[in-house]
Amino acid sequence: MTETVQRQFPTFEKFGQELPKVHSIEDNVDSVKIRWSDGNTRVFEKAMLSHFSSPIPESDLLNPVHELWDKDSFPKPEPADYKMLLSENSREAERQKIFRSLLKHGFAYISGTPTEHAATIEACRALTVTQPNCFGDDWSFTADLAKPDTAYTNIGIGLHTDATYYNEPMGIQVFHVLDHQGEGGETMLGDGYKAIELLQKQSPESVEYLSNYQLMHEYIDHSTPGSHVRSIGTILTKNPITKEIFRLRFNNHDRCPIPVADMEEFYFHYIKLGKIIQSGEINFRRRLPPGTVLLVDNYRVMHGRTSFTGKRQVSGLYLTRDDWVSGARKHDLVDHFFL
């Protein structure tokens, strides 16, 4: 049906019966008109037919839409503008700018944002769909251990991806430093896809192992009502069609114990990846200025922070993966098979 773009053919009634045959084909510039033997006529757009008959692309380690980087080649994408993102007249151009940056670099900025938690939420809702979770719908926090998580302290945190304990981890992590009166507190970013590329050159068998081994992660909050979230999945996740790696799940602090029989082989491969991530080669540091919202692709870019002094107020929330990729697809920025 054209209005809903949903399938209307009665598959379960017609399957096994003799179906109508093509009676005639009328070839037009942008469409094909087919008359069937039962008298029905349908018009199909050529672009649609081409889209659904496209061959599966040749498999690469990573999708070529991504531009990999390390600490020495850290990109400087043009930020989106807060007011323009909120304006209906300019919103789509700003959304496209953000989606393009997320695809190429794994992160994006929104500048000119008021240093208020409500403004962080408003900007994100203008972009895509937010993702509530066990930490709440969104948060504005400081180092007060309001939650049993190292994010709520002032100690340094190494590179990692978030929500490894969710079977469907959060798509985008949002950071907005509202205020910091003190020293340190630099945001660290590391391109996980670059780490995977380096691991592939050093140890292809490790990439294969980490793409297949099923590992558990968990988060436990003993308060009331509390949480006990647990996932089972691979550290490197491949697109089942193209075989490209599209998700890195890496947080050593939230990893469950390994069965004794698996320990030797698991640590052999896992430590190779960990050493690349901790080597400093892919680690870029920047102190985020208040008013700049940072959006991080949690399937690709790891984040962390250096220790700090003083009061540091951070606003944030998560955004869903499927919905921001949907926005990129609507802007023709990704191919048919992209996840």
Coordinates of C-alpha atoms in Angstrom, one line a residue:
M1 CA 0.0 0.0 0.0
T2 CA 1.5 3.3 -1.1
E3 CA 0.2 5.3 1.9
T4 CA 1.7 3.0 4.6
V5 CA 4.6 1.4 2.6
Q6 CA 3.5 -1.9 4.1
R7 CA 3.0 -5.3 2.5
Q8 CA -0.6 -6.1 1.6
F9 CA -0.2 -9.3 -0.4
P10 CA -2.0 -12.2 1.4
T11 CA 1.1 -14.4 1.6
F12 CA -0.4 -17.2 3.7
E13 CA -3.5 -17.5 1.5
K14 CA -1.8 -17.5 -1.8
F15 CA 1.3 -19.5 -1.1
G16 CA 1.1 -22.9 -2.9
Q17 CA -1.6 -21.8 -5.3
E18 CA -1.0 -21.1 -8.9
L19 CA -0.2 -17.4 -9.0
P20 CA -1.0 -15.0 -11.9
K21 CA 1.6 -14.8 -14.6
V22 CA 2.9 -11.7 -16.3
H23 CA 0.8 -10.8 -19.3
S24 CA 2.6 -7.7 -20.5
I25 CA 5.2 -5.2 -19.4
E26 CA 5.2 -1.5 -20.2
D27 CA 8.7 0.1 -19.7
N28 CA 8.6 3.8 -18.8
V29 CA 11.3 6.2 -17.9
D30 CA 11.0 5.9 -14.1
S31 CA 8.6 3.0 -13.7
V32 CA 7.5 -0.4 -15.0
K33 CA 3.8 -1.1 -15.6
I34 CA 2.9 -4.8 -15.3
R35 CA -0.4 -6.4 -16.4
W36 CA -1.0 -9.8 -14.9
S37 CA -2.9 -12.7 -16.4
D38 CA -5.8 -12.2 -13.9
G39 CA -6.4 -8.7 -15.2
N40 CA -4.7 -6.8 -12.4
T41 CA -2.3 -4.0 -13.2
R42 CA 0.5 -2.6 -11.0
V43 CA 3.1 0.1 -11.5
F44 CA 6.5 -0.3 -9.8
E45 CA 9.1 2.5 -9.5
K46 CA 12.4 1.4 -11.0
A47 CA 14.3 2.9 -8.1
M48 CA 12.4 0.6 -5.7
L49 CA 13.0 -2.5 -7.9
S50 CA 16.6 -1.7 -8.1
H51 CA 16.8 -1.1 -4.3
F52 CA 15.4 -4.5 -3.4
S53 CA 17.3 -6.4 -6.1
S54 CA 20.7 -4.9 -5.0
P55 CA 23.4 -7.5 -4.5
I56 CA 25.0 -7.8 -1.1
P57 CA 28.0 -5.6 -1.0
E58 CA 31.5 -7.2 -0.8
S59 CA 32.4 -7.7 2.9
D60 CA 35.0 -5.4 4.5
L61 CA 36.2 -5.4 8.1
L62 CA 34.3 -2.0 8.6
N63 CA 31.9 0.0 6.6
P64 CA 33.7 2.5 4.3
V65 CA 31.4 5.3 5.4
H66 CA 33.5 5.5 8.5
E67 CA 36.7 7.6 8.6
L68 CA 39.0 6.1 11.2
W69 CA 41.2 8.3 13.4
D70 CA 43.7 8.2 16.2
K71 CA 45.1 10.8 18.7
D72 CA 47.2 12.4 16.0
S73 CA 44.5 12.6 13.3
F74 CA 41.6 13.6 15.6
P75 CA 38.9 15.2 13.4
K76 CA 37.3 18.6 13.9
P77 CA 33.8 18.4 12.5
E78 CA 31.7 21.5 12.2
P79 CA 29.3 21.6 15.1
A80 CA 25.5 21.9 14.8
D81 CA 24.0 25.0 16.2
Y82 CA 21.6 24.7 19.1
K83 CA 19.1 27.4 18.0
M84 CA 19.1 26.2 14.4
L85 CA 18.5 22.6 15.6
L86 CA 15.4 23.7 17.5
S87 CA 14.0 25.8 14.7
E88 CA 11.7 24.0 12.4
N89 CA 13.0 26.0 9.4
S90 CA 16.6 24.8 9.8
R91 CA 16.3 21.6 11.9
E92 CA 16.8 19.1 9.1
A93 CA 20.0 20.6 7.9
E94 CA 21.4 20.5 11.4
R95 CA 20.2 16.9 11.9
Q96 CA 21.9 15.9 8.7
K97 CA 25.1 17.6 9.8
I98 CA 25.0 15.6 13.1
F99 CA 24.2 12.3 11.4
R100 CA 27.0 12.8 8.9
S101 CA 29.5 13.5 11.6
L102 CA 28.4 10.5 13.7
L103 CA 28.8 8.2 10.6
K104 CA 32.2 9.6 9.6
H105 CA 33.8 10.2 12.9
G106 CA 31.7 8.5 15.6
F107 CA 30.9 11.7 17.4
A108 CA 29.3 15.2 16.9
Y109 CA 28.9 18.5 18.6
I110 CA 26.1 20.9 19.3
S111 CA 27.4 24.4 20.1
G112 CA 25.7 27.4 21.7
T113 CA 23.6 25.3 24.1
P114 CA 22.5 27.0 27.3
T115 CA 24.2 25.6 30.3
E116 CA 21.1 24.0 31.7
H117 CA 20.1 20.4 31.9
A118 CA 16.7 21.2 30.3
A119 CA 18.5 22.6 27.2
T120 CA 20.6 19.3 26.8
I121 CA 17.3 17.3 26.7
E122 CA 15.6 19.8 24.4
A123 CA 18.5 19.6 21.9
C124 CA 18.5 15.8 21.9
R125 CA 14.8 15.5 21.5
A126 CA 15.0 17.7 18.4
L127 CA 17.6 15.3 17.0
T128 CA 16.1 11.8 17.7
V129 CA 14.6 9.5 20.3
T130 CA 15.9 9.4 23.9
Q131 CA 16.5 6.0 25.6
P132 CA 15.5 5.6 29.2
N133 CA 17.3 3.0 31.2
C134 CA 18.2 1.9 34.8
F135 CA 19.8 5.2 35.5
G136 CA 16.7 7.1 34.6
D137 CA 15.4 9.1 31.6
D138 CA 18.3 11.6 31.8
W139 CA 20.7 12.9 34.5
S140 CA 22.6 15.9 35.8
F141 CA 25.2 14.7 38.3
T142 CA 28.4 15.5 40.1
A143 CA 30.9 13.3 42.1
D144 CA 28.5 12.4 44.9
L145 CA 28.1 8.6 44.4
A146 CA 24.4 9.0 44.0
K147 CA 24.6 5.8 41.9
P148 CA 27.0 2.9 42.5
D149 CA 29.1 3.8 39.4
T150 CA 32.5 5.3 38.9
A151 CA 30.9 8.0 36.7
Y152 CA 29.6 9.5 40.0
T153 CA 33.1 9.9 41.5
N154 CA 36.1 12.2 40.7
I155 CA 38.5 9.5 39.8
G156 CA 39.9 8.9 36.3
I157 CA 38.0 6.5 34.1
G158 CA 39.7 4.6 31.2
L159 CA 38.3 4.2 27.7
H160 CA 35.2 2.1 27.5
T161 CA 31.8 1.8 25.9
D162 CA 28.6 2.3 28.0
A163 CA 25.8 -0.1 28.8
T164 CA 27.7 -3.3 27.8
Y165 CA 25.3 -5.1 30.3
Y166 CA 22.3 -4.3 28.0
N167 CA 21.6 -6.8 25.2
E168 CA 20.9 -3.8 23.1
P169 CA 23.4 -1.2 24.3
M170 CA 22.5 2.5 24.2
G171 CA 23.1 4.0 20.8
I172 CA 24.5 7.5 21.6
Q173 CA 25.8 8.8 24.9
V174 CA 25.4 12.6 25.4
F175 CA 27.7 14.7 27.5
H176 CA 27.3 18.3 28.4
V177 CA 29.6 19.8 31.1
L178 CA 27.4 22.5 32.6
D179 CA 30.1 23.8 35.0
H180 CA 33.5 22.9 36.4
Q181 CA 35.3 24.9 39.0
G182 CA 38.5 23.0 39.3
E183 CA 41.3 21.2 37.5
G184 CA 41.4 18.1 35.3
G185 CA 38.2 16.4 34.1
E186 CA 39.3 16.1 30.5
T187 CA 37.0 14.0 28.3
M188 CA 38.8 11.2 26.6
L189 CA 37.7 9.7 23.3
G190 CA 39.1 6.7 21.4
D191 CA 38.0 5.3 18.0
G192 CA 37.1 1.7 18.7
Y193 CA 37.0 1.0 14.9
K194 CA 40.6 2.1 14.7
A195 CA 41.5 -0.2 17.5
I196 CA 39.7 -3.1 15.6
E197 CA 41.7 -2.2 12.5
L198 CA 45.0 -2.3 14.4
L199 CA 44.0 -5.6 16.0
Q200 CA 43.2 -7.1 12.6
K201 CA 46.7 -6.2 11.4
Q202 CA 48.3 -7.6 14.5
S203 CA 46.2 -10.6 15.2
P204 CA 43.3 -11.5 12.7
E205 CA 42.6 -14.6 14.8
S206 CA 41.8 -12.4 17.8
V207 CA 39.2 -10.4 15.7
E208 CA 37.6 -13.6 14.7
Y209 CA 37.6 -15.0 18.3
L210 CA 36.2 -11.8 19.8
S211 CA 33.5 -11.8 17.1
N212 CA 32.3 -15.2 18.2
Y213 CA 32.9 -15.6 21.9
Q214 CA 29.7 -15.0 24.0
L215 CA 30.6 -12.9 27.0
M216 CA 28.4 -11.8 29.9
H217 CA 28.4 -8.2 31.4
E218 CA 26.3 -7.0 34.3
Y219 CA 25.4 -4.0 36.4
I220 CA 24.1 -4.4 39.9
D221 CA 22.5 -1.7 42.1
H222 CA 21.7 -3.1 45.6
S223 CA 19.4 -0.1 46.5
T224 CA 15.6 -0.3 46.5
P225 CA 14.2 -1.1 43.9
G226 CA 17.7 -1.3 42.4
S227 CA 18.8 -3.1 39.2
H228 CA 20.5 -6.2 38.1
V229 CA 21.0 -5.9 34.3
R230 CA 22.8 -8.7 32.4
S231 CA 23.7 -9.2 28.8
I232 CA 25.2 -12.0 26.7
G233 CA 26.9 -11.1 23.5
T234 CA 30.1 -10.7 21.6
I235 CA 32.7 -8.0 22.1
L236 CA 32.8 -7.4 18.4
T237 CA 29.5 -7.7 16.6
K238 CA 29.2 -8.3 12.9
N239 CA 26.4 -7.3 10.5
P240 CA 24.9 -10.7 9.7
I241 CA 24.5 -9.8 6.0
T242 CA 27.7 -7.9 5.1
K243 CA 29.9 -9.4 7.9
E244 CA 31.2 -5.9 8.7
I245 CA 31.9 -5.2 12.4
F246 CA 29.4 -2.5 13.5
R247 CA 29.5 -2.7 17.3
L248 CA 32.3 -2.7 19.9
R249 CA 31.3 -3.8 23.4
F250 CA 34.2 -3.0 25.8
N251 CA 34.1 -2.3 29.5
N252 CA 36.4 -4.5 31.6
H253 CA 34.8 -3.2 34.9
D254 CA 31.4 -4.6 34.0
R255 CA 32.5 -7.9 32.7
C256 CA 31.3 -11.1 34.3
P257 CA 33.7 -13.9 35.4
I258 CA 34.9 -16.2 32.6
P259 CA 34.4 -20.0 32.9
V260 CA 37.7 -21.7 33.9
A261 CA 37.8 -23.7 30.7
D262 CA 37.7 -20.6 28.6
M263 CA 40.1 -18.4 30.5
E264 CA 43.4 -19.0 28.7
E265 CA 42.1 -18.5 25.2
F266 CA 39.8 -15.6 26.1
Y267 CA 42.5 -13.6 27.9
F268 CA 45.0 -14.3 25.1
H269 CA 42.7 -12.5 22.6
Y270 CA 41.0 -10.0 25.0
I271 CA 44.3 -8.6 26.3
K272 CA 45.6 -8.0 22.8
L273 CA 42.6 -5.7 22.2
G274 CA 42.9 -4.1 25.7
K275 CA 46.6 -3.2 25.1
I276 CA 45.8 -1.5 21.9
I277 CA 43.1 0.6 23.6
Q278 CA 45.3 1.4 26.6
S279 CA 48.4 2.2 24.6
G280 CA 47.5 5.8 24.2
E281 CA 47.7 5.7 20.4
I282 CA 44.0 6.2 19.9
N283 CA 43.3 8.3 23.0
F284 CA 42.4 11.9 22.4
R285 CA 41.8 14.3 25.4
R286 CA 39.9 17.5 25.5
R287 CA 38.3 19.5 28.2
L288 CA 34.7 20.2 27.1
P289 CA 33.7 23.8 27.4
P290 CA 30.2 24.5 28.9
G291 CA 27.7 25.1 26.2
T292 CA 29.1 22.3 23.9
V293 CA 27.0 19.1 23.8
L294 CA 29.0 16.1 22.8
L295 CA 27.2 13.1 21.1
V296 CA 29.2 9.9 21.0
D297 CA 28.3 6.8 18.9
N298 CA 28.4 4.2 21.7
Y299 CA 28.8 1.4 19.2
R300 CA 32.1 2.8 18.0
V301 CA 33.8 5.5 20.1
M302 CA 34.9 4.7 23.6
H303 CA 35.0 7.5 26.2
G304 CA 36.6 8.2 29.5
R305 CA 37.8 11.1 31.6
T306 CA 40.8 12.2 33.6
S307 CA 40.5 12.7 37.4
F308 CA 39.5 16.1 38.6
T309 CA 39.2 18.5 41.5
G310 CA 36.4 20.8 42.5
K311 CA 32.8 20.6 41.5
R312 CA 32.0 19.3 38.0
Q313 CA 28.4 19.2 37.0
V314 CA 27.6 17.1 33.9
S315 CA 24.3 16.8 32.1
G316 CA 23.5 13.8 29.9
L317 CA 21.3 11.1 28.6
Y318 CA 21.2 8.3 26.0
L319 CA 19.7 8.1 22.5
T320 CA 18.6 5.0 20.7
R321 CA 20.7 3.4 17.9
D322 CA 17.9 2.4 15.5
D323 CA 16.3 5.9 15.6
W324 CA 19.4 7.9 14.8
V325 CA 20.4 5.5 12.1
S326 CA 16.8 5.9 10.8
G327 CA 17.5 9.6 10.6
A328 CA 20.7 9.0 8.7
R329 CA 18.8 6.7 6.3
K330 CA 16.1 9.3 5.7
H331 CA 18.9 11.7 4.6
D332 CA 20.4 9.0 2.3
L333 CA 23.6 8.8 4.3
V334 CA 23.7 5.0 4.7
D335 CA 23.1 2.0 2.4
H336 CA 20.4 -0.5 2.5
F337 CA 22.3 -3.0 4.7
F338 CA 23.7 -0.5 7.3
L339 CA 23.0 -1.3 10.9

